[in-house]
């Protein structure tokens, strides 16, 4: 890893903060625009990521300003999580029950869209699913997480249980898997067979929209649900902070432990790094007074 002096590290941190400031502005504008186009008829407001104002000279020279800016970044990081959560809640609790959706898609396609939305969001954002595994209804969550294996070779009930409990922290029981997979069977997508080692499930019908349904999906819903993935991969990526603190940095070992987490992309590492950078600079401030 690159070793940075105190001055170099502060400039690197400023660079990352400015990047996140720019992303919060551009991604929030894009999200609001798509929401207005697609969900304004639902009469609900999106949860937006706050702006991150930053002035270069103040950030570099004024520790109070730096701490307050880092706190704003930390709050924006949490905003992003709730932006995604609110979007998912709006889709499953409101939009999918709205007449606009029902008029746009056939009854068969309506069901498939609910599966496809979960597959798109949770298939790409496994870390998000670990943090929030209850907003998307369980049936769609199970298929989103197991779709590929169900399609390629099928899965046993115990295999699905083990897979889901990696997300649900061992809260799921085998009976719950049996119940939800019977619901998926009733939807026409899988077969269920009793085998010596348990119950075996196999995908028999791909979750594929009609030609008209796919056209409407790509034009509207897909444009909305790709936002979480794009936001997550850009905003929760601070790998440039994965550096070795130079010998002139105070509390070097403590800072090193903080920055090591930036090597991993995602909400939790990003939130951890900025929360502890605030602690780091507050500690330096206390020691200087």
PDB file of C-alpha atoms in Angstrom:
ATOM      1  CA  UNK A   1       0.000   0.000   0.000  1.00  0.00           C
ATOM      2  CA  UNK A   2       1.056   3.578  -0.629  1.00  0.00           C
ATOM      3  CA  UNK A   3       2.449   5.400   2.400  1.00  0.00           C
ATOM      4  CA  UNK A   4       1.231   8.977   2.811  1.00  0.00           C
ATOM      5  CA  UNK A   5       2.531  11.742   5.032  1.00  0.00           C
ATOM      6  CA  UNK A   6       0.192  13.776   7.230  1.00  0.00           C
ATOM      7  CA  UNK A   7      -0.205  16.454   4.549  1.00  0.00           C
ATOM      8  CA  UNK A   8      -0.638  13.910   1.753  1.00  0.00           C
ATOM      9  CA  UNK A   9      -3.244  11.974   3.722  1.00  0.00           C
ATOM     10  CA  UNK A  10      -5.283  15.075   4.460  1.00  0.00           C
ATOM     11  CA  UNK A  11      -5.261  15.969   0.766  1.00  0.00           C
ATOM     12  CA  UNK A  12      -6.296  12.406  -0.107  1.00  0.00           C
ATOM     13  CA  UNK A  13      -9.148  12.586   2.407  1.00  0.00           C
ATOM     14  CA  UNK A  14     -10.275  15.909   0.936  1.00  0.00           C
ATOM     15  CA  UNK A  15     -10.244  14.341  -2.529  1.00  0.00           C
ATOM     16  CA  UNK A  16     -12.519  11.507  -1.341  1.00  0.00           C
ATOM     17  CA  UNK A  17     -14.888  13.890   0.439  1.00  0.00           C
ATOM     18  CA  UNK A  18     -15.152  16.010  -2.717  1.00  0.00           C
ATOM     19  CA  UNK A  19     -15.841  12.881  -4.763  1.00  0.00           C
ATOM     20  CA  UNK A  20     -18.656  11.886  -2.408  1.00  0.00           C
ATOM     21  CA  UNK A  21     -19.961  15.452  -2.451  1.00  0.00           C
ATOM     22  CA  UNK A  22     -20.150  15.350  -6.248  1.00  0.00           C
ATOM     23  CA  UNK A  23     -21.755  11.899  -6.246  1.00  0.00           C
ATOM     24  CA  UNK A  24     -24.366  12.881  -3.660  1.00  0.00           C
ATOM     25  CA  UNK A  25     -25.376  15.790  -5.878  1.00  0.00           C
ATOM     26  CA  UNK A  26     -25.458  13.913  -9.189  1.00  0.00           C
ATOM     27  CA  UNK A  27     -27.011  10.712  -7.839  1.00  0.00           C
ATOM     28  CA  UNK A  28     -29.662  12.594  -5.859  1.00  0.00           C
ATOM     29  CA  UNK A  29     -30.587  14.629  -8.935  1.00  0.00           C
ATOM     30  CA  UNK A  30     -30.864  11.444 -10.999  1.00  0.00           C
ATOM     31  CA  UNK A  31     -32.895   9.678  -8.314  1.00  0.00           C
ATOM     32  CA  UNK A  32     -35.294  12.605  -7.879  1.00  0.00           C
ATOM     33  CA  UNK A  33     -35.722  12.906 -11.647  1.00  0.00           C
ATOM     34  CA  UNK A  34     -36.517   9.204 -12.069  1.00  0.00           C
ATOM     35  CA  UNK A  35     -38.855   9.291  -9.076  1.00  0.00           C
ATOM     36  CA  UNK A  36     -40.755  12.247 -10.528  1.00  0.00           C
ATOM     37  CA  UNK A  37     -41.100  10.485 -13.876  1.00  0.00           C
ATOM     38  CA  UNK A  38     -42.055   7.112 -12.509  1.00  0.00           C
ATOM     39  CA  UNK A  39     -43.500   7.314  -8.999  1.00  0.00           C
ATOM     40  CA  UNK A  40     -44.982  10.806  -8.684  1.00  0.00           C
ATOM     41  CA  UNK A  41     -48.523   9.424  -9.132  1.00  0.00           C
ATOM     42  CA  UNK A  42     -48.076   7.409  -5.928  1.00  0.00           C
ATOM     43  CA  UNK A  43     -48.087  10.704  -4.009  1.00  0.00           C
ATOM     44  CA  UNK A  44     -45.081   9.893  -1.860  1.00  0.00           C
ATOM     45  CA  UNK A  45     -41.707  11.578  -1.492  1.00  0.00           C
ATOM     46  CA  UNK A  46     -38.328   9.889  -1.908  1.00  0.00           C
ATOM     47  CA  UNK A  47     -35.736   9.780   0.845  1.00  0.00           C
ATOM     48  CA  UNK A  48     -32.897  11.834  -0.618  1.00  0.00           C
ATOM     49  CA  UNK A  49     -29.180  11.860   0.115  1.00  0.00           C
ATOM     50  CA  UNK A  50     -28.248  15.187   1.658  1.00  0.00           C
ATOM     51  CA  UNK A  51     -25.791  17.583   0.033  1.00  0.00           C
ATOM     52  CA  UNK A  52     -22.189  17.590   1.272  1.00  0.00           C
ATOM     53  CA  UNK A  53     -20.813  21.147   1.125  1.00  0.00           C
ATOM     54  CA  UNK A  54     -17.036  21.327   1.319  1.00  0.00           C
ATOM     55  CA  UNK A  55     -14.511  24.166   1.090  1.00  0.00           C
ATOM     56  CA  UNK A  56     -10.968  23.021   0.389  1.00  0.00           C
ATOM     57  CA  UNK A  57      -9.017  25.509   2.489  1.00  0.00           C
ATOM     58  CA  UNK A  58     -11.297  25.259   5.519  1.00  0.00           C
ATOM     59  CA  UNK A  59     -11.226  21.463   5.392  1.00  0.00           C
ATOM     60  CA  UNK A  60      -7.427  21.435   5.335  1.00  0.00           C
ATOM     61  CA  UNK A  61      -6.819  24.133   7.943  1.00  0.00           C
ATOM     62  CA  UNK A  62      -9.790  24.113  10.367  1.00  0.00           C
ATOM     63  CA  UNK A  63     -10.249  20.929  12.384  1.00  0.00           C
ATOM     64  CA  UNK A  64     -13.746  21.941  13.558  1.00  0.00           C
ATOM     65  CA  UNK A  65     -14.850  22.451   9.962  1.00  0.00           C
ATOM     66  CA  UNK A  66     -13.236  19.139   8.993  1.00  0.00           C
ATOM     67  CA  UNK A  67     -15.072  17.270  11.749  1.00  0.00           C
ATOM     68  CA  UNK A  68     -18.410  18.834  10.794  1.00  0.00           C
ATOM     69  CA  UNK A  69     -17.842  17.978   7.129  1.00  0.00           C
ATOM     70  CA  UNK A  70     -17.022  14.373   8.011  1.00  0.00           C
ATOM     71  CA  UNK A  71     -20.200  14.228  10.100  1.00  0.00           C
ATOM     72  CA  UNK A  72     -22.167  15.421   7.077  1.00  0.00           C
ATOM     73  CA  UNK A  73     -20.556  12.692   4.961  1.00  0.00           C
ATOM     74  CA  UNK A  74     -21.408  10.121   7.640  1.00  0.00           C
ATOM     75  CA  UNK A  75     -25.052  11.220   7.616  1.00  0.00           C
ATOM     76  CA  UNK A  76     -25.141  11.126   3.800  1.00  0.00           C
ATOM     77  CA  UNK A  77     -23.829   7.549   3.901  1.00  0.00           C
ATOM     78  CA  UNK A  78     -26.820   6.578   6.053  1.00  0.00           C
ATOM     79  CA  UNK A  79     -29.159   8.590   3.810  1.00  0.00           C
ATOM     80  CA  UNK A  80     -28.124   6.401   0.890  1.00  0.00           C
ATOM     81  CA  UNK A  81     -29.205   3.254   2.707  1.00  0.00           C
ATOM     82  CA  UNK A  82     -32.619   4.742   3.481  1.00  0.00           C
ATOM     83  CA  UNK A  83     -33.018   6.021  -0.074  1.00  0.00           C
ATOM     84  CA  UNK A  84     -32.736   2.437  -1.299  1.00  0.00           C
ATOM     85  CA  UNK A  85     -34.970   1.071   1.463  1.00  0.00           C
ATOM     86  CA  UNK A  86     -37.669   3.693   0.815  1.00  0.00           C
ATOM     87  CA  UNK A  87     -37.620   2.949  -2.914  1.00  0.00           C
ATOM     88  CA  UNK A  88     -38.112  -0.774  -2.282  1.00  0.00           C
ATOM     89  CA  UNK A  89     -40.902  -0.112   0.231  1.00  0.00           C
ATOM     90  CA  UNK A  90     -42.646   2.202  -2.225  1.00  0.00           C
ATOM     91  CA  UNK A  91     -42.483  -0.364  -5.014  1.00  0.00           C
ATOM     92  CA  UNK A  92     -43.732  -3.352  -3.022  1.00  0.00           C
ATOM     93  CA  UNK A  93     -46.174  -1.604  -0.675  1.00  0.00           C
ATOM     94  CA  UNK A  94     -47.624   1.033  -2.992  1.00  0.00           C
ATOM     95  CA  UNK A  95     -46.698   0.890  -6.655  1.00  0.00           C
ATOM     96  CA  UNK A  96     -47.368  -2.805  -7.217  1.00  0.00           C
ATOM     97  CA  UNK A  97     -50.883  -2.268  -5.825  1.00  0.00           C
ATOM     98  CA  UNK A  98     -51.503   0.878  -7.867  1.00  0.00           C
ATOM     99  CA  UNK A  99     -53.816   0.996 -10.885  1.00  0.00           C
ATOM    100  CA  UNK A 100     -51.048   2.510 -13.029  1.00  0.00           C
ATOM    101  CA  UNK A 101     -48.992  -0.649 -12.606  1.00  0.00           C
ATOM    102  CA  UNK A 102     -51.976  -2.956 -13.107  1.00  0.00           C
ATOM    103  CA  UNK A 103     -53.005  -1.170 -16.293  1.00  0.00           C
ATOM    104  CA  UNK A 104     -49.489  -1.286 -17.707  1.00  0.00           C
ATOM    105  CA  UNK A 105     -48.853  -5.010 -17.150  1.00  0.00           C
ATOM    106  CA  UNK A 106     -50.912  -8.149 -17.631  1.00  0.00           C
ATOM    107  CA  UNK A 107     -51.751 -10.119 -14.489  1.00  0.00           C
ATOM    108  CA  UNK A 108     -49.086 -12.697 -15.318  1.00  0.00           C
ATOM    109  CA  UNK A 109     -46.458 -10.027 -15.942  1.00  0.00           C
ATOM    110  CA  UNK A 110     -47.372  -8.212 -12.721  1.00  0.00           C
ATOM    111  CA  UNK A 111     -46.286 -11.254 -10.722  1.00  0.00           C
ATOM    112  CA  UNK A 112     -43.095 -11.658 -12.732  1.00  0.00           C
ATOM    113  CA  UNK A 113     -42.151  -8.004 -12.267  1.00  0.00           C
ATOM    114  CA  UNK A 114     -42.217  -8.487  -8.478  1.00  0.00           C
ATOM    115  CA  UNK A 115     -39.789 -11.396  -8.793  1.00  0.00           C
ATOM    116  CA  UNK A 116     -37.585  -9.571 -11.307  1.00  0.00           C
ATOM    117  CA  UNK A 117     -37.361  -6.444  -9.164  1.00  0.00           C
ATOM    118  CA  UNK A 118     -36.109  -8.477  -6.197  1.00  0.00           C
ATOM    119  CA  UNK A 119     -33.703 -10.366  -8.448  1.00  0.00           C
ATOM    120  CA  UNK A 120     -32.252  -7.137  -9.853  1.00  0.00           C
ATOM    121  CA  UNK A 121     -31.883  -5.318  -6.531  1.00  0.00           C
ATOM    122  CA  UNK A 122     -30.877  -8.153  -4.207  1.00  0.00           C
ATOM    123  CA  UNK A 123     -28.914 -10.096  -6.810  1.00  0.00           C
ATOM    124  CA  UNK A 124     -26.574  -7.138  -7.222  1.00  0.00           C
ATOM    125  CA  UNK A 125     -26.594  -5.890  -3.635  1.00  0.00           C
ATOM    126  CA  UNK A 126     -25.899  -8.858  -1.389  1.00  0.00           C
ATOM    127  CA  UNK A 127     -24.456  -6.558   1.288  1.00  0.00           C
ATOM    128  CA  UNK A 128     -27.661  -4.526   1.309  1.00  0.00           C
ATOM    129  CA  UNK A 129     -29.683  -7.717   1.684  1.00  0.00           C
ATOM    130  CA  UNK A 130     -27.681  -8.623   4.795  1.00  0.00           C
ATOM    131  CA  UNK A 131     -28.553  -5.262   6.343  1.00  0.00           C
ATOM    132  CA  UNK A 132     -32.182  -5.202   5.222  1.00  0.00           C
ATOM    133  CA  UNK A 133     -33.689  -8.604   4.523  1.00  0.00           C
ATOM    134  CA  UNK A 134     -37.296  -7.813   5.399  1.00  0.00           C
ATOM    135  CA  UNK A 135     -38.375  -4.965   3.098  1.00  0.00           C
ATOM    136  CA  UNK A 136     -38.716  -7.212   0.055  1.00  0.00           C
ATOM    137  CA  UNK A 137     -41.271  -9.967   0.795  1.00  0.00           C
ATOM    138  CA  UNK A 138     -39.636 -13.270   1.740  1.00  0.00           C
ATOM    139  CA  UNK A 139     -40.889 -15.207  -1.300  1.00  0.00           C
ATOM    140  CA  UNK A 140     -39.201 -12.861  -3.750  1.00  0.00           C
ATOM    141  CA  UNK A 141     -36.082 -12.668  -1.594  1.00  0.00           C
ATOM    142  CA  UNK A 142     -35.673 -16.457  -1.630  1.00  0.00           C
ATOM    143  CA  UNK A 143     -35.929 -16.678  -5.406  1.00  0.00           C
ATOM    144  CA  UNK A 144     -33.668 -13.666  -5.959  1.00  0.00           C
ATOM    145  CA  UNK A 145     -30.942 -15.329  -3.910  1.00  0.00           C
ATOM    146  CA  UNK A 146     -31.353 -18.858  -5.298  1.00  0.00           C
ATOM    147  CA  UNK A 147     -32.537 -18.311  -8.872  1.00  0.00           C
ATOM    148  CA  UNK A 148     -29.356 -19.324 -10.708  1.00  0.00           C
ATOM    149  CA  UNK A 149     -28.880 -22.592  -8.805  1.00  0.00           C
ATOM    150  CA  UNK A 150     -32.576 -23.451  -9.088  1.00  0.00           C
ATOM    151  CA  UNK A 151     -32.271 -22.938 -12.824  1.00  0.00           C
ATOM    152  CA  UNK A 152     -28.999 -24.813 -13.391  1.00  0.00           C
ATOM    153  CA  UNK A 153     -29.326 -27.877 -11.187  1.00  0.00           C
ATOM    154  CA  UNK A 154     -32.049 -27.369  -8.604  1.00  0.00           C
ATOM    155  CA  UNK A 155     -31.659 -27.162  -4.842  1.00  0.00           C
ATOM    156  CA  UNK A 156     -32.683 -29.059  -1.749  1.00  0.00           C
ATOM    157  CA  UNK A 157     -34.677 -27.472   1.041  1.00  0.00           C
ATOM    158  CA  UNK A 158     -31.654 -27.649   3.356  1.00  0.00           C
ATOM    159  CA  UNK A 159     -29.430 -25.985   0.763  1.00  0.00           C
ATOM    160  CA  UNK A 160     -31.863 -23.087   0.383  1.00  0.00           C
ATOM    161  CA  UNK A 161     -32.183 -22.830   4.169  1.00  0.00           C
ATOM    162  CA  UNK A 162     -28.404 -22.605   4.591  1.00  0.00           C
ATOM    163  CA  UNK A 163     -28.173 -20.009   1.840  1.00  0.00           C
ATOM    164  CA  UNK A 164     -30.920 -17.822   3.290  1.00  0.00           C
ATOM    165  CA  UNK A 165     -29.611 -18.039   6.837  1.00  0.00           C
ATOM    166  CA  UNK A 166     -26.356 -16.441   5.678  1.00  0.00           C
ATOM    167  CA  UNK A 167     -28.512 -13.367   5.119  1.00  0.00           C
ATOM    168  CA  UNK A 168     -31.100 -13.838   7.876  1.00  0.00           C
ATOM    169  CA  UNK A 169     -28.635 -14.626  10.687  1.00  0.00           C
ATOM    170  CA  UNK A 170     -30.044 -18.116  11.285  1.00  0.00           C
ATOM    171  CA  UNK A 171     -33.575 -16.809  11.872  1.00  0.00           C
ATOM    172  CA  UNK A 172     -35.177 -18.982   9.168  1.00  0.00           C
ATOM    173  CA  UNK A 173     -36.565 -22.480   9.759  1.00  0.00           C
ATOM    174  CA  UNK A 174     -36.989 -25.363   7.341  1.00  0.00           C
ATOM    175  CA  UNK A 175     -40.769 -25.093   7.712  1.00  0.00           C
ATOM    176  CA  UNK A 176     -40.636 -21.494   6.480  1.00  0.00           C
ATOM    177  CA  UNK A 177     -38.710 -22.618   3.397  1.00  0.00           C
ATOM    178  CA  UNK A 178     -41.298 -25.327   2.714  1.00  0.00           C
ATOM    179  CA  UNK A 179     -44.181 -22.847   2.997  1.00  0.00           C
ATOM    180  CA  UNK A 180     -42.657 -20.191   0.762  1.00  0.00           C
ATOM    181  CA  UNK A 181     -41.538 -22.678  -1.891  1.00  0.00           C
ATOM    182  CA  UNK A 182     -45.079 -24.035  -2.121  1.00  0.00           C
ATOM    183  CA  UNK A 183     -46.133 -20.454  -2.871  1.00  0.00           C
ATOM    184  CA  UNK A 184     -43.526 -20.252  -5.632  1.00  0.00           C
ATOM    185  CA  UNK A 185     -44.764 -23.591  -6.988  1.00  0.00           C
ATOM    186  CA  UNK A 186     -48.315 -22.205  -7.031  1.00  0.00           C
ATOM    187  CA  UNK A 187     -46.973 -19.268  -9.057  1.00  0.00           C
ATOM    188  CA  UNK A 188     -45.854 -21.829 -11.649  1.00  0.00           C
ATOM    189  CA  UNK A 189     -42.073 -21.401 -11.552  1.00  0.00           C
ATOM    190  CA  UNK A 190     -40.766 -24.526  -9.791  1.00  0.00           C
ATOM    191  CA  UNK A 191     -41.436 -28.212  -9.273  1.00  0.00           C
ATOM    192  CA  UNK A 192     -41.212 -29.901  -5.883  1.00  0.00           C
ATOM    193  CA  UNK A 193     -40.046 -33.492  -5.460  1.00  0.00           C
ATOM    194  CA  UNK A 194     -39.622 -35.593  -2.339  1.00  0.00           C
ATOM    195  CA  UNK A 195     -36.231 -37.298  -2.186  1.00  0.00           C
ATOM    196  CA  UNK A 196     -34.499 -39.465   0.397  1.00  0.00           C
ATOM    197  CA  UNK A 197     -32.414 -36.588   1.697  1.00  0.00           C
ATOM    198  CA  UNK A 198     -35.313 -34.140   1.777  1.00  0.00           C
ATOM    199  CA  UNK A 199     -37.306 -31.973  -0.604  1.00  0.00           C
ATOM    200  CA  UNK A 200     -35.841 -30.909  -3.953  1.00  0.00           C
ATOM    201  CA  UNK A 201     -36.798 -27.834  -5.977  1.00  0.00           C
ATOM    202  CA  UNK A 202     -36.134 -27.142  -9.663  1.00  0.00           C
ATOM    203  CA  UNK A 203     -36.960 -24.144 -11.825  1.00  0.00           C
ATOM    204  CA  UNK A 204     -39.259 -25.229 -14.654  1.00  0.00           C
ATOM    205  CA  UNK A 205     -40.292 -21.844 -15.991  1.00  0.00           C
ATOM    206  CA  UNK A 206     -37.982 -18.881 -16.386  1.00  0.00           C
ATOM    207  CA  UNK A 207     -39.214 -15.607 -14.975  1.00  0.00           C
ATOM    208  CA  UNK A 208     -39.445 -13.875 -18.326  1.00  0.00           C
ATOM    209  CA  UNK A 209     -41.877 -11.129 -19.284  1.00  0.00           C
ATOM    210  CA  UNK A 210     -44.027 -11.007 -22.377  1.00  0.00           C
ATOM    211  CA  UNK A 211     -42.720  -8.872 -25.233  1.00  0.00           C
ATOM    212  CA  UNK A 212     -44.989  -5.977 -24.266  1.00  0.00           C
ATOM    213  CA  UNK A 213     -44.261  -6.456 -20.570  1.00  0.00           C
ATOM    214  CA  UNK A 214     -40.510  -6.414 -21.131  1.00  0.00           C
ATOM    215  CA  UNK A 215     -40.806  -3.237 -23.183  1.00  0.00           C
ATOM    216  CA  UNK A 216     -42.726  -1.473 -20.404  1.00  0.00           C
ATOM    217  CA  UNK A 217     -40.422  -2.867 -17.716  1.00  0.00           C
ATOM    218  CA  UNK A 218     -37.248  -1.649 -19.423  1.00  0.00           C
ATOM    219  CA  UNK A 219     -38.778   1.746 -20.125  1.00  0.00           C
ATOM    220  CA  UNK A 220     -40.000   2.454 -16.602  1.00  0.00           C
ATOM    221  CA  UNK A 221     -39.364   0.123 -13.665  1.00  0.00           C
ATOM    222  CA  UNK A 222     -35.887  -1.005 -14.690  1.00  0.00           C
ATOM    223  CA  UNK A 223     -34.726   2.602 -14.984  1.00  0.00           C
ATOM    224  CA  UNK A 224     -35.745   3.073 -11.354  1.00  0.00           C
ATOM    225  CA  UNK A 225     -34.387  -0.123  -9.844  1.00  0.00           C
ATOM    226  CA  UNK A 226     -30.905   0.119 -11.369  1.00  0.00           C
ATOM    227  CA  UNK A 227     -30.347   3.296  -9.341  1.00  0.00           C
ATOM    228  CA  UNK A 228     -29.570   1.455  -6.065  1.00  0.00           C
ATOM    229  CA  UNK A 229     -26.848  -0.618  -7.744  1.00  0.00           C
ATOM    230  CA  UNK A 230     -25.280   2.376  -9.472  1.00  0.00           C
ATOM    231  CA  UNK A 231     -25.384   4.420  -6.269  1.00  0.00           C
ATOM    232  CA  UNK A 232     -24.029   1.636  -4.070  1.00  0.00           C
ATOM    233  CA  UNK A 233     -21.077   0.826  -6.320  1.00  0.00           C
ATOM    234  CA  UNK A 234     -20.014   4.442  -6.685  1.00  0.00           C
ATOM    235  CA  UNK A 235     -20.815   6.093  -3.333  1.00  0.00           C
ATOM    236  CA  UNK A 236     -19.773   3.234  -1.067  1.00  0.00           C
ATOM    237  CA  UNK A 237     -16.359   2.910  -2.684  1.00  0.00           C
ATOM    238  CA  UNK A 238     -13.531   4.683  -0.851  1.00  0.00           C
ATOM    239  CA  UNK A 239     -10.672   2.332  -1.686  1.00  0.00           C
ATOM    240  CA  UNK A 240      -8.359   5.301  -2.286  1.00  0.00           C
ATOM    241  CA  UNK A 241      -8.197   5.610   1.522  1.00  0.00           C
ATOM    242  CA  UNK A 242      -6.607   2.175   1.820  1.00  0.00           C
ATOM    243  CA  UNK A 243      -3.149   3.599   2.482  1.00  0.00           C
ATOM    244  CA  UNK A 244      -0.376   3.252   5.042  1.00  0.00           C
ATOM    245  CA  UNK A 245      -0.233   6.283   7.368  1.00  0.00           C
ATOM    246  CA  UNK A 246       3.150   7.981   7.385  1.00  0.00           C
ATOM    247  CA  UNK A 247       5.298   8.135  10.510  1.00  0.00           C
ATOM    248  CA  UNK A 248       4.365  11.792  11.120  1.00  0.00           C
ATOM    249  CA  UNK A 249       0.658  10.990  11.618  1.00  0.00           C
ATOM    250  CA  UNK A 250      -0.597  10.967  15.206  1.00  0.00           C
ATOM    251  CA  UNK A 251      -2.011   7.695  16.573  1.00  0.00           C
ATOM    252  CA  UNK A 252      -0.758   5.925  13.492  1.00  0.00           C
ATOM    253  CA  UNK A 253      -1.817   2.406  14.515  1.00  0.00           C
ATOM    254  CA  UNK A 254      -5.354   3.535  15.354  1.00  0.00           C
ATOM    255  CA  UNK A 255      -5.654   5.314  12.012  1.00  0.00           C
ATOM    256  CA  UNK A 256      -4.262   2.287  10.173  1.00  0.00           C
ATOM    257  CA  UNK A 257      -6.985   0.056  11.654  1.00  0.00           C
ATOM    258  CA  UNK A 258      -9.630   2.511  10.475  1.00  0.00           C
ATOM    259  CA  UNK A 259      -8.289   2.831   6.953  1.00  0.00           C
ATOM    260  CA  UNK A 260      -7.871  -0.923   6.417  1.00  0.00           C
ATOM    261  CA  UNK A 261     -11.666  -1.213   6.240  1.00  0.00           C
ATOM    262  CA  UNK A 262     -11.725   1.048   3.174  1.00  0.00           C
ATOM    263  CA  UNK A 263     -10.264  -1.809   1.113  1.00  0.00           C
ATOM    264  CA  UNK A 264     -13.745  -3.357   1.031  1.00  0.00           C
ATOM    265  CA  UNK A 265     -16.521  -1.764  -0.987  1.00  0.00           C
ATOM    266  CA  UNK A 266     -19.950  -1.347   0.592  1.00  0.00           C
ATOM    267  CA  UNK A 267     -22.095   0.486   3.120  1.00  0.00           C
ATOM    268  CA  UNK A 268     -20.731  -1.034   6.331  1.00  0.00           C
ATOM    269  CA  UNK A 269     -17.009  -0.422   5.637  1.00  0.00           C
ATOM    270  CA  UNK A 270     -17.677   3.116   4.372  1.00  0.00           C
ATOM    271  CA  UNK A 271     -19.867   3.944   7.360  1.00  0.00           C
ATOM    272  CA  UNK A 272     -17.251   2.492   9.731  1.00  0.00           C
ATOM    273  CA  UNK A 273     -14.375   4.473   8.207  1.00  0.00           C
ATOM    274  CA  UNK A 274     -16.070   7.872   8.353  1.00  0.00           C
ATOM    275  CA  UNK A 275     -17.555   7.323  11.806  1.00  0.00           C
ATOM    276  CA  UNK A 276     -14.100   6.518  13.140  1.00  0.00           C
ATOM    277  CA  UNK A 277     -12.361   9.301  11.218  1.00  0.00           C
ATOM    278  CA  UNK A 278     -14.669  11.649  13.121  1.00  0.00           C
ATOM    279  CA  UNK A 279     -13.504   9.994  16.359  1.00  0.00           C
ATOM    280  CA  UNK A 280      -9.899  10.305  15.216  1.00  0.00           C
ATOM    281  CA  UNK A 281     -10.050  14.040  14.562  1.00  0.00           C
ATOM    282  CA  UNK A 282     -12.106  14.711  17.695  1.00  0.00           C
ATOM    283  CA  UNK A 283      -9.376  12.948  19.655  1.00  0.00           C
ATOM    284  CA  UNK A 284      -6.716  15.113  18.003  1.00  0.00           C
ATOM    285  CA  UNK A 285      -8.748  18.221  18.783  1.00  0.00           C
ATOM    286  CA  UNK A 286      -9.034  17.286  22.477  1.00  0.00           C
ATOM    287  CA  UNK A 287      -5.316  16.643  22.715  1.00  0.00           C
ATOM    288  CA  UNK A 288      -4.476  20.004  21.146  1.00  0.00           C
ATOM    289  CA  UNK A 289      -6.474  22.042  23.702  1.00  0.00           C
TER     290      UNK A 289
END
